[in-house]
Structure formats: C-alpha cells, structure tokens
XYZ file of C-alpha atoms in Angstrom:
388
model
C 0.000 0.000 0.000
C 2.794 2.425 0.887
C 4.659 1.590 -2.340
C 1.541 2.339 -4.413
C 1.091 5.643 -2.560
C 4.733 6.640 -3.158
C 4.491 5.685 -6.836
C 1.303 7.730 -7.165
C 2.884 10.798 -5.546
C 5.947 10.439 -7.736
C 3.787 10.238 -10.858
C 1.800 13.365 -10.018
C 4.926 15.284 -8.998
C 6.643 14.445 -12.280
C 3.475 15.289 -14.190
C 3.284 18.665 -12.497
C 6.888 19.484 -13.476
C 6.233 18.403 -17.067
C 3.081 20.528 -17.316
C 4.801 23.597 -15.834
C 7.595 23.278 -18.391
C 5.088 22.853 -21.215
C 3.126 25.922 -20.114
C 6.331 27.975 -20.120
C 7.055 26.829 -23.666
C 3.590 27.899 -24.753
C 3.909 31.201 -22.886
C 7.175 31.941 -24.736
C 5.154 32.515 -27.906
C 3.777 35.724 -26.388
C 7.347 37.120 -26.254
C 7.971 36.573 -29.962
C 7.825 39.193 -32.648
C 6.904 37.276 -35.788
C 5.770 37.683 -39.400
C 5.013 35.015 -41.989
C 8.697 34.452 -42.742
C 10.702 35.755 -39.763
C 10.659 35.956 -35.979
C 12.609 37.834 -33.313
C 12.913 36.858 -29.674
C 14.929 38.582 -26.948
C 16.097 36.415 -24.053
C 18.707 36.335 -21.298
C 21.282 33.550 -21.512
C 24.435 32.789 -19.505
C 27.399 34.390 -21.252
C 29.581 31.339 -20.672
C 27.057 29.143 -22.479
C 26.600 31.382 -25.524
C 29.064 29.369 -27.630
C 27.226 26.142 -26.750
C 23.925 27.792 -27.646
C 25.276 28.745 -31.091
C 26.467 25.186 -31.715
C 23.118 23.719 -30.691
C 21.248 26.244 -32.822
C 23.337 25.415 -35.919
C 22.838 21.706 -35.287
C 19.064 22.005 -34.964
C 18.118 24.627 -37.587
C 21.325 25.434 -39.470
C 22.058 29.024 -40.467
C 18.424 30.053 -40.839
C 18.440 31.495 -37.313
C 20.972 34.187 -36.371
C 22.000 34.815 -32.755
C 23.254 38.291 -31.915
C 24.672 39.511 -28.598
C 23.688 43.177 -28.103
C 25.076 45.249 -25.258
C 22.480 45.673 -22.485
C 21.003 49.159 -22.384
C 21.318 51.321 -19.287
C 17.620 50.780 -18.595
C 17.960 46.987 -18.739
C 18.307 44.939 -15.581
C 19.937 41.672 -16.649
C 19.587 38.785 -14.207
C 22.632 37.525 -12.351
C 24.153 34.055 -12.524
C 26.787 33.489 -9.835
C 29.444 31.186 -11.286
C 32.449 30.432 -9.073
C 35.034 27.643 -8.845
C 34.014 24.615 -6.783
C 36.014 25.637 -3.651
C 34.283 29.034 -3.569
C 30.783 27.882 -4.468
C 29.681 27.049 -0.879
C 30.241 30.712 0.037
C 27.667 31.944 -2.489
C 24.776 31.551 -0.072
C 26.643 33.676 2.514
C 27.013 36.457 -0.050
C 23.380 35.998 -1.056
C 22.220 36.727 2.493
C 22.863 40.409 1.709
C 21.381 40.122 -1.772
C 22.797 39.096 -5.116
C 25.297 41.553 -6.640
C 23.952 43.754 -9.403
C 24.786 42.872 -12.988
C 28.174 44.308 -13.959
C 29.424 44.678 -10.380
C 31.955 42.610 -8.442
C 30.939 39.214 -7.110
C 32.773 39.042 -3.742
C 32.296 35.279 -3.315
C 35.897 34.332 -4.137
C 37.245 37.003 -1.817
C 35.028 35.696 0.961
C 36.202 32.145 0.276
C 39.778 33.364 0.687
C 39.437 35.581 3.757
C 36.724 33.966 5.899
C 38.685 30.749 6.639
C 41.792 32.923 7.024
C 40.085 34.969 9.755
C 38.801 31.767 11.310
C 42.250 30.276 11.914
C 43.513 33.480 13.538
C 40.830 33.000 16.199
C 40.787 29.182 16.426
C 44.326 28.007 15.694
C 44.410 24.691 17.535
C 45.232 21.244 16.144
C 42.814 19.264 18.321
C 39.935 21.730 17.940
C 40.491 21.799 14.180
C 40.424 17.991 13.928
C 37.259 17.769 16.038
C 35.519 20.516 14.065
C 36.512 18.942 10.742
C 35.196 15.554 11.895
C 31.874 16.927 13.154
C 31.424 19.036 10.004
C 32.202 16.060 7.765
C 29.709 13.806 9.555
C 27.030 16.526 9.418
C 27.763 17.065 5.733
C 27.318 13.386 4.910
C 24.099 13.137 6.898
C 22.317 16.338 5.869
C 23.768 17.398 2.489
C 20.778 15.987 0.583
C 18.231 17.581 2.904
C 19.324 21.207 2.908
C 21.495 23.217 0.524
C 22.324 25.682 3.296
C 23.512 22.978 5.698
C 25.512 21.339 2.926
C 27.318 24.561 2.029
C 27.801 25.634 5.638
C 29.403 22.319 6.598
C 31.810 22.646 3.676
C 32.728 26.155 4.846
C 33.366 24.814 8.357
C 35.502 21.959 7.001
C 37.650 24.421 5.057
C 37.976 26.653 8.123
C 38.872 23.641 10.288
C 41.663 22.764 7.875
C 43.178 26.199 8.397
C 42.757 25.811 12.168
C 44.790 22.590 12.091
C 47.516 24.209 10.005
C 47.792 27.246 12.211
C 47.514 25.150 15.326
C 50.882 23.793 14.222
C 52.150 27.346 13.670
C 50.895 28.445 17.102
C 52.045 25.184 18.735
C 48.625 24.545 20.295
C 46.912 21.221 20.955
C 44.006 21.661 23.369
C 45.649 24.897 24.415
C 48.979 24.290 26.171
C 48.299 20.565 26.700
C 50.369 19.728 23.628
C 53.329 21.557 25.143
C 52.891 19.884 28.521
C 52.513 16.334 27.205
C 54.260 16.222 23.835
C 56.671 19.150 24.123
C 54.927 20.897 21.210
C 56.544 24.269 20.427
C 55.166 27.134 18.295
C 56.693 27.788 14.907
C 55.863 31.503 15.138
C 54.606 32.926 18.435
C 53.126 31.731 21.703
C 49.789 33.543 21.771
C 49.689 33.559 25.568
C 52.936 35.519 25.800
C 53.298 37.448 22.531
C 50.119 39.495 22.785
C 51.509 42.649 21.185
C 52.697 40.949 17.948
C 49.305 39.245 17.700
C 47.471 42.561 18.017
C 49.747 44.189 15.430
C 49.179 41.239 13.115
C 45.387 41.577 13.465
C 45.598 45.302 12.672
C 47.790 44.600 9.636
C 45.276 42.052 8.372
C 42.459 44.550 8.890
C 44.306 47.340 7.087
C 45.099 45.042 4.154
C 41.481 43.874 3.921
C 40.092 47.419 3.997
C 42.678 48.658 1.474
C 41.731 45.810 -0.870
C 38.067 46.776 -0.497
C 38.817 50.414 -1.317
C 40.899 49.438 -4.365
C 38.202 47.130 -5.735
C 35.472 49.636 -4.878
C 37.360 52.361 -6.731
C 37.809 50.084 -9.749
C 34.110 49.279 -9.760
C 33.191 52.972 -9.516
C 35.552 53.758 -12.407
C 34.052 51.006 -14.527
C 30.526 52.289 -13.873
C 31.670 55.850 -14.639
C 30.812 57.089 -11.138
C 33.505 59.738 -10.783
C 32.367 61.008 -7.388
C 32.496 57.574 -5.811
C 35.824 56.881 -7.493
C 37.211 60.089 -6.029
C 35.930 59.219 -2.567
C 37.399 55.714 -2.677
C 40.755 57.001 -3.938
C 40.917 59.816 -1.384
C 40.055 57.405 1.441
C 42.718 54.994 0.210
C 45.383 57.713 0.129
C 44.421 58.929 3.601
C 44.397 55.442 5.095
C 47.782 54.492 3.628
C 49.259 57.788 4.788
C 47.838 57.225 8.264
C 49.373 53.735 8.402
C 52.788 55.229 7.631
C 52.287 57.901 10.293
C 51.521 55.185 12.861
C 54.627 53.298 11.721
C 56.793 56.346 12.331
C 55.244 57.008 15.745
C 55.779 53.361 16.728
C 59.423 53.572 15.676
C 59.089 50.994 12.903
C 59.754 53.520 10.113
C 62.328 56.323 9.803
C 61.312 59.865 10.733
C 61.802 61.013 7.138
C 58.626 59.169 6.136
C 56.466 61.369 8.377
C 56.146 64.536 6.181
C 54.934 62.763 2.997
C 52.724 60.442 5.039
C 51.084 63.351 6.864
C 50.731 65.160 3.537
C 48.895 62.159 2.071
C 46.458 62.199 4.995
C 45.808 65.927 4.565
C 45.367 65.713 0.779
C 43.034 62.721 1.011
C 40.963 64.383 3.721
C 40.762 67.614 1.696
C 39.419 65.686 -1.307
C 36.833 63.938 0.881
C 35.684 67.318 2.217
C 35.493 68.792 -1.300
C 33.477 65.859 -2.648
C 31.084 65.955 0.311
C 29.456 69.184 -0.827
C 27.950 71.554 1.756
C 28.262 68.921 4.489
C 31.738 67.832 3.424
C 33.461 69.615 6.293
C 31.576 67.340 8.671
C 31.150 64.169 6.618
C 34.736 63.972 5.314
C 36.423 63.598 8.731
C 33.615 61.307 9.908
C 34.146 58.985 6.945
C 37.871 58.827 7.637
C 37.263 58.135 11.336
C 34.744 55.468 10.378
C 37.258 53.749 8.109
C 39.885 53.811 10.860
C 37.257 52.302 13.156
C 36.713 49.561 10.584
C 40.408 48.687 10.732
C 40.376 48.683 14.545
C 37.431 46.253 14.442
C 39.833 43.564 13.275
C 41.397 43.555 16.744
C 38.557 41.163 17.603
C 40.492 38.526 15.640
C 43.238 38.619 18.272
C 40.905 39.129 21.236
C 38.681 36.135 20.484
C 41.720 33.969 19.810
C 43.276 34.940 23.135
C 40.022 34.190 24.963
C 40.029 30.698 23.441
C 43.658 30.142 24.464
C 43.057 31.185 28.064
C 39.876 29.110 28.385
C 41.803 26.056 27.154
C 44.516 26.768 29.714
C 41.897 27.014 32.483
C 40.489 23.641 31.392
C 43.935 22.036 31.552
C 44.784 23.528 34.940
C 41.437 22.443 36.420
C 42.006 18.969 35.041
C 45.353 18.652 36.825
C 44.238 20.274 40.073
C 41.712 17.586 41.032
C 41.698 13.750 41.017
C 42.557 12.291 37.607
C 39.227 10.700 36.610
C 37.155 13.692 37.695
C 39.747 16.070 36.257
C 39.515 14.466 32.818
C 35.727 14.873 32.835
C 35.915 18.528 33.935
C 38.635 19.329 31.389
C 36.670 17.586 28.619
C 33.556 19.622 29.443
C 35.519 22.880 29.396
C 37.202 21.961 26.113
C 33.817 21.059 24.617
C 32.492 24.459 25.689
C 35.584 26.132 24.257
C 35.151 24.293 20.956
C 31.495 25.359 20.749
C 32.375 28.975 21.492
C 35.411 28.734 19.224
C 33.216 27.622 16.352
C 30.261 29.956 16.817
C 32.066 33.183 17.700
C 34.768 33.106 14.951
C 32.109 32.289 12.363
C 29.873 35.182 13.430
C 32.762 37.627 13.757
C 34.267 36.650 10.399
C 30.889 37.225 8.760
C 30.536 40.556 10.542
C 33.918 41.764 9.311
C 32.841 40.960 5.769
C 29.291 42.280 5.933
C 29.981 45.490 7.880
C 33.596 46.476 7.195
C 34.281 45.028 3.735
C 31.105 44.532 1.696
C 30.053 48.172 1.851
C 33.073 48.917 -0.354
C 32.821 46.129 -2.935
C 29.350 44.580 -2.771
C 26.462 46.331 -4.497
C 23.309 44.255 -3.876
C 20.121 44.401 -5.883
C 20.658 41.742 -8.534
C 17.912 39.398 -9.730
C 18.659 35.679 -9.915
C 18.779 34.169 -13.405
C 16.036 31.584 -13.861
C 16.651 29.078 -16.667
C 13.818 28.662 -19.135
C 11.598 25.778 -18.099
C 13.062 25.479 -14.595
C 10.601 24.502 -11.895
C 10.598 26.745 -8.805
C 10.424 23.744 -6.489
C 13.578 22.219 -7.944
C 15.856 25.240 -8.070
C 18.806 25.878 -5.776
C 18.636 29.418 -4.350
C 22.168 30.530 -5.137
C 23.105 28.458 -8.123
C 20.347 29.415 -10.527
C-alpha cells in the first residue's frame, strides 16, 4: 500500500513538473515578434554558455536562425548568474544573504572564500579543535547534504575553516591549548599567543588594514568602470588617507624612519581635503567622519586577536582544572571545558568573520540588488537558491 502511494505521488509530482515546463514553452510565444517568414525573440542567456547555444542552434536549424549579442542598455536589468570555482561555491549563499550583486558589479564570493577561513584560523588556531571541528562538520555534511542546501554549504565552509585551524595550530604550537606543550613538548613555529600578545594585536591590525585597502581598491575600480567619478574620487581619497595614516603610525611606533612622516602626513591631509570637497555643503563634517569610520573599521579587526586569546586562556583554564583535582574527575571537567571552548570557538569566529565581511568590507565592494537568473523551463520547487 505504501509503495503504491509513493508511486502515485511520484507520478503526479513528475506530471506537475512536465506541465509547468510545457506551459512555459507555450507562454514563450507571447514574447515573440513574428511575421510570416521571420521571428525575433529577446532572451537572457548565460554568457559562458553562448558558444554552446550557437552550436546547438546550428545543429538544430542550421544558419536560418541568427543569434546576436547586443550590449544591455542602461535601462535593462539583466539577471545575475553566480558562477564560481568549486572551492568558492559554498560561500555563495553567505554572499546571497545580503542580496545578489547587481549585474556588472563585483561578485565578492571568491574574496570571501579566501578571507573567511583565514580569519577563522587566527581566532581558532588549535590542532585538536580543528580535527574535532573537521570531523563533526564532515559527519554533518554526509548526513544532511541531501536535505538542505544551506547545511551542505555551511558544513563545507566549516571543514575548510577547520583545515586552516589545524595548520595554524601547528604554527601556534597549540593542541588543546597548552596541553600539547605539557605532554608532547609541542613548540610554536611563530609565536606563543599567551605571551606574545603585542605581535598578535599588530598582526590583526595589519590584516584589517590590508582587507580594507583591498576593499577600497576594488570599490574604486568598480566605480571607475561604472563611470561614477564622485564615488571613485571618494574611494581614492580614502585609500590615500588610510595608507598615509598607516605610515604615520609606523613612524610614531618607531618601525619607520622619521623622514617618512612629512609625505605620510601630507597624504592624509590631501586625502581628507578631497573627501571634504566631494562631500558638498556637508563635506566639512562628513569627510572627517568617513575617515574616522574607516579607521574604526580597521580597529574592528582587533577582535580577531581578542577572540583567539580568549580561546587560548579558556583552554589553559580547562587544563589547569584537570590537573588540580583527582585524575578521573579532572579528565571529565577538562573535557567539558574543552567542549564548551570548541562550541564557542566555532560559533564566535564564524559570526565575527561574517561581521567583518558584511559590515567592514562589503560596503566597499558589494552592491546588492541583482535578480537571480532563472533558466527557461526550470521549476521553482527544484531550483537551488544561489546556483540558478
């Protein structure tokens, strides 16, 4: 009885899909401009598949049908098809949470695929935590990948981030915090995060400055390509000011010679003057505020070091509690603390990495508002949300 019911549901579901596709084919006639001997139809097609479309057209009807590729008019709103390499594809749904990028603008998916796991390891650089997270993500991926596209992509993102955590756990010399050092004599290849706090903070600031500078460069390029001269000027002026300010800080910190200070200060002044000029009547107020806001964006990356240090110290507390009480009970207490640390070390770095992209970076490179491309004859119930 159940088999007959399943077969019946499958038949009607397939019939529904077939009828929807057939109705779309019939509806396409209303978009044709036709006479007795000719017809014209205007459609959107993926640019990468245009060559295949020409080959199929020649195979089916020969040279009687001509395909032309006109340039979209300014009033057109072409749909968007996000096409990225396989390693970056799971990050498309994270970009899509803020809306698809407009046609002709930058798709930041590949940048997110590069930087999000990179931020993750700065906060959770531990061999044991990375192995555990990779194992849990892999098991979740195998179990739920066919049930939910979001869970499937998210587990892949976590597996990639866990791989970086393992690698940088080796660099930091951390295995369940300092347990690797106590038991196996594990030593860091770069710095001990418990002791070298200042280099870690400087590193986080350098990463933040590089990420913001990249956003300003790409944002300026996008503004230039769209012929938005005002936005291009603002991005360029902000870039000049920020780079000049970085050099000023380097001189003050003693990392750069004093001779760099005059040109660096001049770059800050010139960039700020351009921001004020482009701001119109309110430029005198908005220009400095924009520069301060950008500096605040860079300082936000200090959370990369802060969250990582919190994870290190919580792991140390777990290990010290485990050795301060009887062995059997100590192992249980330490395991519970490490489990809590792993949960926090997974949730918080993920949220903070997304925040740094959405708030500090995407406002410079991501221009939402695109409409997803829907292939002709595709059924709404069978489409993936970010791979249409």
